Coordinates of C-alpha atoms (C1' of nucleotides) in Angstrom, one line a residue:
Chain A
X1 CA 0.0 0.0 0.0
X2 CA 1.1 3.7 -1.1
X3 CA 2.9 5.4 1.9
X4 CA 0.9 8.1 2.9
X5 CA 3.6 10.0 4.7
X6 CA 6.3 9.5 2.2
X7 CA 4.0 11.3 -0.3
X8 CA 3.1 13.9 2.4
X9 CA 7.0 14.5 2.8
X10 CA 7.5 14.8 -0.6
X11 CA 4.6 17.1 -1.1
X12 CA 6.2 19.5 1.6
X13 CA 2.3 18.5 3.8
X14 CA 4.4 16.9 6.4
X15 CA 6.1 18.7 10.1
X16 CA 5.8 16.2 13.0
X17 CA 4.7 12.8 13.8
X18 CA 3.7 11.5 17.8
X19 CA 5.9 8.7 17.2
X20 CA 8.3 6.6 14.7
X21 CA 5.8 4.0 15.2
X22 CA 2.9 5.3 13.0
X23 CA 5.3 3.9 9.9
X24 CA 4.4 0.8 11.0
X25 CA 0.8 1.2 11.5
X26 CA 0.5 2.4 8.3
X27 CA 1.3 -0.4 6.4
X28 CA -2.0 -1.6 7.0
X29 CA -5.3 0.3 6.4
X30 CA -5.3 3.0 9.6
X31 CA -8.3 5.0 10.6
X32 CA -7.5 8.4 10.2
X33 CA -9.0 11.5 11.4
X34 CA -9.2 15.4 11.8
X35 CA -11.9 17.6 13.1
X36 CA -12.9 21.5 11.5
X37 CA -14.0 23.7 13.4
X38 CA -17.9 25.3 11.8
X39 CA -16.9 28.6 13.0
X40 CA -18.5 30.0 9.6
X41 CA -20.8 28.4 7.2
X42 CA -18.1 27.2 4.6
X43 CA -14.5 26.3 4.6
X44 CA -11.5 28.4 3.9
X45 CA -8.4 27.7 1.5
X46 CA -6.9 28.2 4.8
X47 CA -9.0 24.8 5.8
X48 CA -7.1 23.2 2.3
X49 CA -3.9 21.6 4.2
X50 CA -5.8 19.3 6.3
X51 CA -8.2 18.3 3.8
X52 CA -5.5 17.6 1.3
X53 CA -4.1 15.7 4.5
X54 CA -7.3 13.6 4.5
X55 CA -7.4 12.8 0.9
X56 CA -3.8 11.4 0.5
X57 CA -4.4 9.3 3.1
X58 CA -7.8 8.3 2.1
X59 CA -6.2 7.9 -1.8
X60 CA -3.6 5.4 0.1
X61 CA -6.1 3.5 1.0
X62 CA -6.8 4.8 4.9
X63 CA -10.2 5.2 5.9
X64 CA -10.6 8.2 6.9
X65 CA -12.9 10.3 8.9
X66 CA -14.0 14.4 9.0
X67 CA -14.9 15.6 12.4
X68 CA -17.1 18.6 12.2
X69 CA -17.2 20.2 15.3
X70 CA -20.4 20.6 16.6
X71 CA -19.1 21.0 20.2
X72 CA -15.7 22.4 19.9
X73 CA -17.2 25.1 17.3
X74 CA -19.3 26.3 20.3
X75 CA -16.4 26.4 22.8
X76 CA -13.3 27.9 20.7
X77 CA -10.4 26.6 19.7
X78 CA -7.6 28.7 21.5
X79 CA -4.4 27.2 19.4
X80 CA -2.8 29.8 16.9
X81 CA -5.3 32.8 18.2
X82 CA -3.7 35.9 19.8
X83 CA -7.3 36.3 21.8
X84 CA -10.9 34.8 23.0
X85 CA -13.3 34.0 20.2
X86 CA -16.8 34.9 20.3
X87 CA -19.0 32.1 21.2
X88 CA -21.5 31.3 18.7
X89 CA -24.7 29.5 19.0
X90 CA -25.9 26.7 19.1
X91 CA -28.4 27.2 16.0
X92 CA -25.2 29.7 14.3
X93 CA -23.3 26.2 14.6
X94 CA -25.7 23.9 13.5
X95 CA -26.3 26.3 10.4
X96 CA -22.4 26.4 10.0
X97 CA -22.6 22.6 10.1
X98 CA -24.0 22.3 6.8
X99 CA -22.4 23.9 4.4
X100 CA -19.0 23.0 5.9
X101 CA -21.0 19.3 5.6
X102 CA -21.3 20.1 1.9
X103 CA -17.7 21.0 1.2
X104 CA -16.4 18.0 3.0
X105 CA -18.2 16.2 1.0
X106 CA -16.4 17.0 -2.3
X107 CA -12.9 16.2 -1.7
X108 CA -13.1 12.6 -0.1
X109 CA -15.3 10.0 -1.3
X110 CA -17.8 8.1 0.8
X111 CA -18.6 5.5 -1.7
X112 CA -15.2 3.8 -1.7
X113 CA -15.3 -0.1 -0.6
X114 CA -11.7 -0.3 0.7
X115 CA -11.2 3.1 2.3
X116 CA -14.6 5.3 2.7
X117 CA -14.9 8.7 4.4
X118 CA -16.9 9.4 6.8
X119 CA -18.2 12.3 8.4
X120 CA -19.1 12.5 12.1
X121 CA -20.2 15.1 14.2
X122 CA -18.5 15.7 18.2
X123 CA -22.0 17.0 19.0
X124 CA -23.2 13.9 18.9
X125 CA -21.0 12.4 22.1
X126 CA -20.0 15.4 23.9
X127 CA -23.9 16.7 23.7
X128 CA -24.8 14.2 26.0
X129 CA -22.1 14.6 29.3
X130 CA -23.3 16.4 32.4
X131 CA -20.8 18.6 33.3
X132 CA -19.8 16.9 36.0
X133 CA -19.6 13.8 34.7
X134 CA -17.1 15.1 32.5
X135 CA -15.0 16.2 35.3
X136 CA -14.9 13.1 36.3
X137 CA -14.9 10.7 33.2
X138 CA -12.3 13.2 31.3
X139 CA -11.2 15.9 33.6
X140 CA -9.7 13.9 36.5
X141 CA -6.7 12.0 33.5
X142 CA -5.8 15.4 33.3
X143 CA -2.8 17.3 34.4
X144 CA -2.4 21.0 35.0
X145 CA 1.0 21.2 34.8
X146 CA 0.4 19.5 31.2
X147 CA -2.1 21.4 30.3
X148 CA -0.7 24.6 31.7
X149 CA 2.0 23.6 29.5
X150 CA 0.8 23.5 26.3
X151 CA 1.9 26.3 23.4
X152 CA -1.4 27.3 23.0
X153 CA -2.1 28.2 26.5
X154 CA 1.4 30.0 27.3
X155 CA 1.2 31.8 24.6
X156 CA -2.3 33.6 25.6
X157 CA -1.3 33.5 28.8
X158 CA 1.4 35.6 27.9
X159 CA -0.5 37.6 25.8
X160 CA -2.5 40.8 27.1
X161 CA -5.6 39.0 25.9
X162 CA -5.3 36.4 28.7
X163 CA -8.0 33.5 28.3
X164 CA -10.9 32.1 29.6
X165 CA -11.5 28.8 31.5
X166 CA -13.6 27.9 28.3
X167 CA -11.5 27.8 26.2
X168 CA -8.6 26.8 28.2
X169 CA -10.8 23.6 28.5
X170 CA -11.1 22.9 24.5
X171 CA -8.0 20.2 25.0
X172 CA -10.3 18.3 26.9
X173 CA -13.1 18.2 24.5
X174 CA -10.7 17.3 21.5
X175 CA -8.8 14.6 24.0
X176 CA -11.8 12.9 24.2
X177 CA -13.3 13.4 20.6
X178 CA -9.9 11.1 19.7
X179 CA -10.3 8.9 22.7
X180 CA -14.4 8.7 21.3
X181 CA -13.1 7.9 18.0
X182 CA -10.8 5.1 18.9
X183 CA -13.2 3.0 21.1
X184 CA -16.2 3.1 18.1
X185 CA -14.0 3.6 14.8
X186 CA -10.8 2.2 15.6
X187 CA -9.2 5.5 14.8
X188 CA -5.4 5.7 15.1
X189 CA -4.5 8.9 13.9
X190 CA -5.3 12.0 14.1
X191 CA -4.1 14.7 11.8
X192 CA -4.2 18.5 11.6
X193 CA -1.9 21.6 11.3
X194 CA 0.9 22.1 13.5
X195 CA -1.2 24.6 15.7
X196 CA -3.0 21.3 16.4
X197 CA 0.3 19.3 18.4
X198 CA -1.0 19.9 21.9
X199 CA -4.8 19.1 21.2
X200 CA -3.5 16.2 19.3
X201 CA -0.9 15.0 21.4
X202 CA -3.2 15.5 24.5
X203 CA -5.9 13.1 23.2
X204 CA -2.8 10.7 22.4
X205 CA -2.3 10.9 26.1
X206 CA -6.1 10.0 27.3
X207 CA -5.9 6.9 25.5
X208 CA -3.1 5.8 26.2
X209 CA -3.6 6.6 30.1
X210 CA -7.0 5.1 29.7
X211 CA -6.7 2.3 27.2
X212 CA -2.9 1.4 27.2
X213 CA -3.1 1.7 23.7
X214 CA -1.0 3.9 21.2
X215 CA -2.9 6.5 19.0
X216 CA -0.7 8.7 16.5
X217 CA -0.8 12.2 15.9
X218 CA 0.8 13.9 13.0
X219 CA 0.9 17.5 11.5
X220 CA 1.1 19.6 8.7
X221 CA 3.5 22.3 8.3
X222 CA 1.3 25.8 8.8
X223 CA 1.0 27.3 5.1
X224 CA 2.4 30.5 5.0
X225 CA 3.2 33.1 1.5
X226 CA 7.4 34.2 0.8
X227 CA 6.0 37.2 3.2
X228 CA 5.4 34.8 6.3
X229 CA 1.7 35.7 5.6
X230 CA -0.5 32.6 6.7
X231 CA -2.3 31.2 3.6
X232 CA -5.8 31.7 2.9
X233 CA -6.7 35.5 3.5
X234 CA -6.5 38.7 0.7
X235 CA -6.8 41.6 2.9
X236 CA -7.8 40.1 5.8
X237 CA -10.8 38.8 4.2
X238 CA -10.8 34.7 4.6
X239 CA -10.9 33.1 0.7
X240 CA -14.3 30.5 1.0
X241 CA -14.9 27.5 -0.8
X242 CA -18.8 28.6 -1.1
X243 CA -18.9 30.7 -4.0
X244 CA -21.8 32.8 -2.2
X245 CA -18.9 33.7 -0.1
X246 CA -16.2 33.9 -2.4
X247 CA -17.1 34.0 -6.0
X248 CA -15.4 32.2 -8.6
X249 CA -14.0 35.2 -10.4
X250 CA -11.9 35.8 -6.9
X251 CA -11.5 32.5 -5.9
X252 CA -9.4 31.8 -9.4
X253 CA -7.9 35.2 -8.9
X254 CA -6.5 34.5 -5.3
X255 CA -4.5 31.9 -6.8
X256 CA -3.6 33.4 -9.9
X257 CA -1.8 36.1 -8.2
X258 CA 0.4 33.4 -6.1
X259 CA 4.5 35.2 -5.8
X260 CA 6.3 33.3 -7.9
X261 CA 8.5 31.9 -4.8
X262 CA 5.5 30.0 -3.4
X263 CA 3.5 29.0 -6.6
X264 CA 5.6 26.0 -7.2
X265 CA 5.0 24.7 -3.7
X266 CA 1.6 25.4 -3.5
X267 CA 0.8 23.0 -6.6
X268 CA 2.6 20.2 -4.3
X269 CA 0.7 21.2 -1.3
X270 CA -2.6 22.2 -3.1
X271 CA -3.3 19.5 -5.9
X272 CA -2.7 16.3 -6.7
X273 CA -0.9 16.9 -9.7
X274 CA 2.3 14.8 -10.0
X275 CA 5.5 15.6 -8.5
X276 CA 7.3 15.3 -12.4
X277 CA 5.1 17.5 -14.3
X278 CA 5.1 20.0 -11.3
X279 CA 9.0 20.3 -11.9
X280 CA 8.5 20.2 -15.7
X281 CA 6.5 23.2 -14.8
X282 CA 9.1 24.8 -12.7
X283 CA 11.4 24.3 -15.7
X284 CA 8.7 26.3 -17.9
X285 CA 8.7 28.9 -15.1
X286 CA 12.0 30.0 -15.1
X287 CA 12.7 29.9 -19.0
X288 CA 9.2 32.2 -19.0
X289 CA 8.4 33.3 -16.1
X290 CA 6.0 36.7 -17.2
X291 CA 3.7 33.4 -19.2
X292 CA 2.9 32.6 -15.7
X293 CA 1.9 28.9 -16.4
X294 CA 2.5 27.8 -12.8
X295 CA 0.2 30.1 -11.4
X296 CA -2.4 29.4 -14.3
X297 CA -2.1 25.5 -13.5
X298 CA -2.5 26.0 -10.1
X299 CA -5.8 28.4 -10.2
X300 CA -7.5 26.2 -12.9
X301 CA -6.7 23.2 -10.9
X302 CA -8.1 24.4 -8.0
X303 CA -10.8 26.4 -9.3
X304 CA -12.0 23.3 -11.0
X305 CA -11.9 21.2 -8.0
X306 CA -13.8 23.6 -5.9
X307 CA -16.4 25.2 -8.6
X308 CA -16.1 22.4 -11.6
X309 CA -15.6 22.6 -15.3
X310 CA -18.3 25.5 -15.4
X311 CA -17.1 27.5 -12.1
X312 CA -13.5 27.9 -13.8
X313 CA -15.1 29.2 -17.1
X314 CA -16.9 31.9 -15.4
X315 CA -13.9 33.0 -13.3
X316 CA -11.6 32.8 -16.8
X317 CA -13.4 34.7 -18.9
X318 CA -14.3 37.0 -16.3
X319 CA -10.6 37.3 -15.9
X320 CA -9.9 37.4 -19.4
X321 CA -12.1 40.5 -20.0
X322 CA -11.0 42.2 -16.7
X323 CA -7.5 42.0 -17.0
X324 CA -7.4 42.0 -21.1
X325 CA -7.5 45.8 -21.8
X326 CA -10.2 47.3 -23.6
X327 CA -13.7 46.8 -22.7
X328 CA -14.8 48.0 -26.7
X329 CA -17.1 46.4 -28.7
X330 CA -19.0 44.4 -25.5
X331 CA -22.4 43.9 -25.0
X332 CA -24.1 44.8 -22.0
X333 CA -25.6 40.8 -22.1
X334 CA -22.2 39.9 -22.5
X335 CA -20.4 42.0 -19.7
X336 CA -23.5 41.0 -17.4
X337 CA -22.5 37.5 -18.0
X338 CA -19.4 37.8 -17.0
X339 CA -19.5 40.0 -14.6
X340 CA -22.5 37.6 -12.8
X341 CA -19.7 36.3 -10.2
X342 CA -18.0 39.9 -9.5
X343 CA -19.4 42.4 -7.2
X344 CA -22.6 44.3 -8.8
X345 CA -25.1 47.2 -7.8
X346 CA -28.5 47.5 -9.0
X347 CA -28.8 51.5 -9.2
X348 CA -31.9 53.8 -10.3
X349 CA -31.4 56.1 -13.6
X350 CA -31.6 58.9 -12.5
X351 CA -29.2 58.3 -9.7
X352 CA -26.2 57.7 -12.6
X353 CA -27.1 59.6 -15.4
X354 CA -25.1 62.6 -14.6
X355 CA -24.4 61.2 -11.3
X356 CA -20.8 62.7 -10.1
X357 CA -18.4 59.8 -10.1
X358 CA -17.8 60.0 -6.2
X359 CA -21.4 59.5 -5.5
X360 CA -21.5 56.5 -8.0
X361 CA -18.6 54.7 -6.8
X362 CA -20.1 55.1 -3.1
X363 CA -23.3 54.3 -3.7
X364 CA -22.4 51.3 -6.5
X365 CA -20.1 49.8 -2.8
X366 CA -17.0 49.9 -4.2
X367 CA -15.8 53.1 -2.0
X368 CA -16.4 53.5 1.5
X369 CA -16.5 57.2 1.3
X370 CA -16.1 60.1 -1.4
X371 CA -12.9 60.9 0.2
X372 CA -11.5 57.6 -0.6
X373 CA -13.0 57.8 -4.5
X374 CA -11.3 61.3 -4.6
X375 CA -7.8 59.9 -3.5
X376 CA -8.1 57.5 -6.2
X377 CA -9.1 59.4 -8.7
X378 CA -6.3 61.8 -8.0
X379 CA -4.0 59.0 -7.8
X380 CA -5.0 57.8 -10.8
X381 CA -6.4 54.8 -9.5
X382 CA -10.2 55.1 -10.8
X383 CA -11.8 53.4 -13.9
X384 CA -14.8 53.1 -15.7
X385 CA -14.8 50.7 -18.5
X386 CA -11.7 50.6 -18.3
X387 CA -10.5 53.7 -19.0
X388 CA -8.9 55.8 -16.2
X389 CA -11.2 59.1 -15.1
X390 CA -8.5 61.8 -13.6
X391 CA -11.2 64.3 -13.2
X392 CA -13.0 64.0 -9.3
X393 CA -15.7 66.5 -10.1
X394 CA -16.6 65.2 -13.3
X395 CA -19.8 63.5 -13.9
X396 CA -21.3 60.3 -15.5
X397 CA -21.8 60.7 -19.2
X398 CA -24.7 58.8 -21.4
X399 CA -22.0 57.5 -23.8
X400 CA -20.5 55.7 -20.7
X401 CA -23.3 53.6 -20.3
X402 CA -22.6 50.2 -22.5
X403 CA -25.9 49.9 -24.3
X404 CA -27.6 52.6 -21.9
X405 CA -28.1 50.2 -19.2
X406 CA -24.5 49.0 -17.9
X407 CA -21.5 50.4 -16.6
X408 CA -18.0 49.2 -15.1
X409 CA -16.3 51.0 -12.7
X410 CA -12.9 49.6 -11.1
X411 CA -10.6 50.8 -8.0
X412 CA -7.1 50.1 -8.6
X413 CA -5.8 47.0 -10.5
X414 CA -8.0 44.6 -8.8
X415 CA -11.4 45.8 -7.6
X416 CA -14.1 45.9 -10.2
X417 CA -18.3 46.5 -10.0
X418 CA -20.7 46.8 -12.4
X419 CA -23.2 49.2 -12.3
X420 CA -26.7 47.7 -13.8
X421 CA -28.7 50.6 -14.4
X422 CA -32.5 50.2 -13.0
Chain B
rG1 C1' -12.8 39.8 47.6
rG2 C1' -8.2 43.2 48.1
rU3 C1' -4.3 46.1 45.7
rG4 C1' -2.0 48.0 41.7
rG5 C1' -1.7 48.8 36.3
rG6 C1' -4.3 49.5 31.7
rA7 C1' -8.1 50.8 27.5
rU8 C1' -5.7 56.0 21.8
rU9 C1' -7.4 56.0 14.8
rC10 C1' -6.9 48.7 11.0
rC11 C1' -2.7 46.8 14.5
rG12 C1' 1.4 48.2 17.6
rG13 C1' 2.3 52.5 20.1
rA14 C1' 3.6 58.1 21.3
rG15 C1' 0.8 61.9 23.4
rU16 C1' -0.3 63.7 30.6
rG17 C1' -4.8 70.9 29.7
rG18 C1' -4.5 74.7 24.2
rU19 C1' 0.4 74.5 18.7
rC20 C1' -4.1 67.2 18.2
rA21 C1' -7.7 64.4 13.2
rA22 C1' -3.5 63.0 17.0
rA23 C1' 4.1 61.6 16.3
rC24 C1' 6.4 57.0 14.8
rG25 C1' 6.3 51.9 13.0
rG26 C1' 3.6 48.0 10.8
rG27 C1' -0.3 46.8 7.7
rG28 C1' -3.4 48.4 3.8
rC29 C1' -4.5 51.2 -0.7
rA30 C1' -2.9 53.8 -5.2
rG31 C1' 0.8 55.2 -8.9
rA32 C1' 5.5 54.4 -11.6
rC33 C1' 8.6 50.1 -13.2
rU34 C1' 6.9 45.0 -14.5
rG35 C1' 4.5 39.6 -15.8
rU36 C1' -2.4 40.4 -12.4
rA37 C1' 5.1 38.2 -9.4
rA38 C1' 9.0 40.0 -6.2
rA39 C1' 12.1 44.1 -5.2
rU40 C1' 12.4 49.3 -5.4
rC41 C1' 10.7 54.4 -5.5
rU42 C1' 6.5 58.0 -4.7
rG43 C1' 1.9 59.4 -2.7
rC44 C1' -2.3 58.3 0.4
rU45 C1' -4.5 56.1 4.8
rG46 C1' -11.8 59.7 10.0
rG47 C1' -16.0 62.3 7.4
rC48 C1' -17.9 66.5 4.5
rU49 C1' -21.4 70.7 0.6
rA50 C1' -13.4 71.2 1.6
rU51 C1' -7.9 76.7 2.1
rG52 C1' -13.1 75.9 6.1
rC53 C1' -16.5 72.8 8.9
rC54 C1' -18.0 68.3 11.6
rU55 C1' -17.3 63.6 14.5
rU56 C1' -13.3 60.9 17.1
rC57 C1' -8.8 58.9 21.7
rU58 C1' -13.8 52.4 26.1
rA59 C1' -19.0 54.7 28.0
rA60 C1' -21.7 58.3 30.7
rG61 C1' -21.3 62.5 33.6
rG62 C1' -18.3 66.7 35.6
rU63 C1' -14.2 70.6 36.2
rU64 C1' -12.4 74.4 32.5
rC65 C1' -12.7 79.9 28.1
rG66 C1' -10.5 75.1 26.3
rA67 C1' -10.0 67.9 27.7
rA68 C1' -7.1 62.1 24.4
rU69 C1' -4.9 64.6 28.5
rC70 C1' -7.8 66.5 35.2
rC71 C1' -12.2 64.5 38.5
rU72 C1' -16.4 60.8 39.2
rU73 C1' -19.0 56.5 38.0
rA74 C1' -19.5 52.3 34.9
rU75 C1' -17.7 48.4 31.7
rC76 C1' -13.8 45.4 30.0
rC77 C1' -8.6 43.6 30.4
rC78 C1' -3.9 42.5 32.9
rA79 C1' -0.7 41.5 37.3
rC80 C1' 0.0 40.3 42.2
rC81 C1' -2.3 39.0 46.8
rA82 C1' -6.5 36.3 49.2

RNA sequence: GGUGGGAUUCCGGAGUGGUCAAACGGGGCAGACUGUAAAUCUGCUGGCUAUGCCUUCUAAGGUUCGAAUCCUUAUCCCACCA
């Protein structure tokens, strides 16, 4: 059977193991599984490492399992957070549940007879302990001084931001998910980012305290950009695998604009592809590097993972048009069909027609204020249809208006709208 | 519960009665150069009907001609003690 880890190493998806021991385990099929937290109603490219994680294990024939965290999404995971998360609900986690549910769903596949996926939910177990039968059950295999010493805790402890009991207590809960997961699926391993080594390592501990058995643990390396940025957010904003979320059009772009420096390891980390063609494009890549294949390859492959055949046709010719030059000669059909995935404003007539550009771009959402609009205008920053306006007091002219009803106004190199007029 | 310290614009962090829309750094944004890359350089980074006006320095009151700065109370955080 494939080595799952070897591939993982190679694939630069591998930073610790519990033990030397999971080699062995491994050469037979191992129950494998990591948990996601439903902290918001779809999964993040940030969530990618640990599903990719899943999937190579599941394609070397592991069963694996996705833990959606029903219970742990209510308490907050503390690990790799500088301070206390809001609590959510309960129905603001069950609603959560779904649609992260739905995304699992299309990267490992339940059907398969010698190694299906399975999705589970901690809600289930941990819904039905008494508090103080926790305590007892869980609480009491617990030390403080292991707890106390734990990464994640010193770290907020240091912090200003201190932390609560709550969440100080989410080891427990993830302990015994594992220790859950072991007596009724067999589970071995558990898997998740590095962030994850005390939470995992903790619920290695429990079993073996309370089972004499060993569980593994391993992690993945936490993705981050050349910058030391953590993967997964443009400006702060987290990039969604629900196109609702994140549309296709900026889903394909986040990965278009990969640096150079990481692109080639994000296609190892990100797809599937294999390791000798992802060199053969490496070799492309540095005899032409302004043809930016790598970053093509990698933004259709995961665009067409994520969205499909059709998703990655929107968010290319939507790209195509944007980023092609001149807008001339479109229809207004045609630039509301590719525009259907970018950010768009519905505004009245008489609102546009002769509508000062400052009010337009505010009201159409694609400036906070006028003062912002005016910067960029002066700066030279401000388009419509693609052709740069230098004038802040000027107005919206008839002509503009591609076939009288539509309109395209763009801030900078990378934020467009289109104005439908009403 | 006690004592002490703290809360400043996106973040960090100056500012301790007027010269404060608030230094500096980071981040972000834009422009130039490029390849929707990196590096570099330049500018911007509360709002407006804009050489002026308005709303900000946790919240509510108060002192004062004048408060981010002083007082009171509240809320939250941190540290130590119990």
């Amino acid at each position: 059977m494939a080595n799952a880890i070897e591939t993982l190493k190679e694939r630069g998806l591998f930073d610790n193991v519990t033990s030397p021991g999971i080699q062995k385990q491994l050469e037979s099929p191992t129950s494998v599984y990591a948990g996601f937290d439903p902290t918001s109603s779809s999964l993040q490219v940030g969530n990618f490492v640990t599903i990719m994680g899943l999937a190579h294990f599941q394609r070397a024939g592991h069963p694996v399992i996705a833990l959606a965290g029903g219970a742990t999404g209510m308490i907050g995971d503390p690990s790799g957070k500088s301070s206390e998360r809001n609590l959510q609900s309960h129905e603001e986690v069950e609603r959560n549940l779904v649609g992260v549910k739905e995304n699992l769903s299309r990267f490992l596949d339940f059907d398969s007879k010698t190694a299906p996926a399975k999705i589970v939910n901690n809600h289930d177990w941990m819904g039905r302990f008494s508090y103080i039968e926790f305590l007892r059950d869980v609480g009491k295999h617990f030390r403080m001084g292991t707890m106390l010493g734990k990464e994640s805790v010193r770290a907020r402890m240091e912090s200003e931001a201190g932390m609560s009991y709550c969440e100080f207590s989410y080891q427990l809960i993830q302990a015994y998910d594992f220790l859950h997961l072991w007596d009724k699926e067999g589970c071995k391993l558990q898997i998740g980012g590095s962030d994850q080594w005390g939470n995992i390592t903790a619920g290695v501990d429990l079993i073996r305290r309370l089972r004499g058995g060993e569980a593994f643990g391993m992690t993945f390396p936490i993705i981050c950009d050349s910058s030391g940025q953590k993967f997964g957010k443009t400006a702060g904003n987290a990039v969604y695998l629900d196109h609702n979320r994140t549309s296709y059009y900026d889903f394909y772009q986040f990965f278009i604009r990969t640096e150079d420096a990481d692109v080639i390891r994000f296609l190892k980390i990100f797809t599937f592809l294999p390791l000798d063609q992802i060199s053969e494009i490496a070799r492309e890549m540095a005899a032409a590097p302004e043809k930016r294949l790598a970053q093509k390859t990698l933004a259709d492959d995961m665009t067409r993972t994520i969205h499909g055949a059709a998703g990655l046709a929107i968010a290319q010719r939507a790209s195509e048009v944007l980023f092609g030059g001149s807008m001339e000669g479109m229809k207004a059909d045609d630039l509301v069909k590719v525009f259907a995935n970018v950010p768009s404003r519905e505004l009245p007539v008489d609102s546009i027609r002769d509508g000062g550009f400052l009010d337009v771009a505010v009201a159409a959402g694609l400036c906070k204020s006028k003062g912002e609009v005016r910067r960029l205008v002066t700066e030279g920053g401000f388009y419509i249809n693609n052709i740069r306006i230098t004038d802040p007091a000027g107005k919206i002219t008839g002509d503009m208006l591609v076939d009288g009803r539509v309109l395209v106004m763009r801030a900078g190199k990378k934020n467009y709208c289109l104005v439908k007029v009403v």
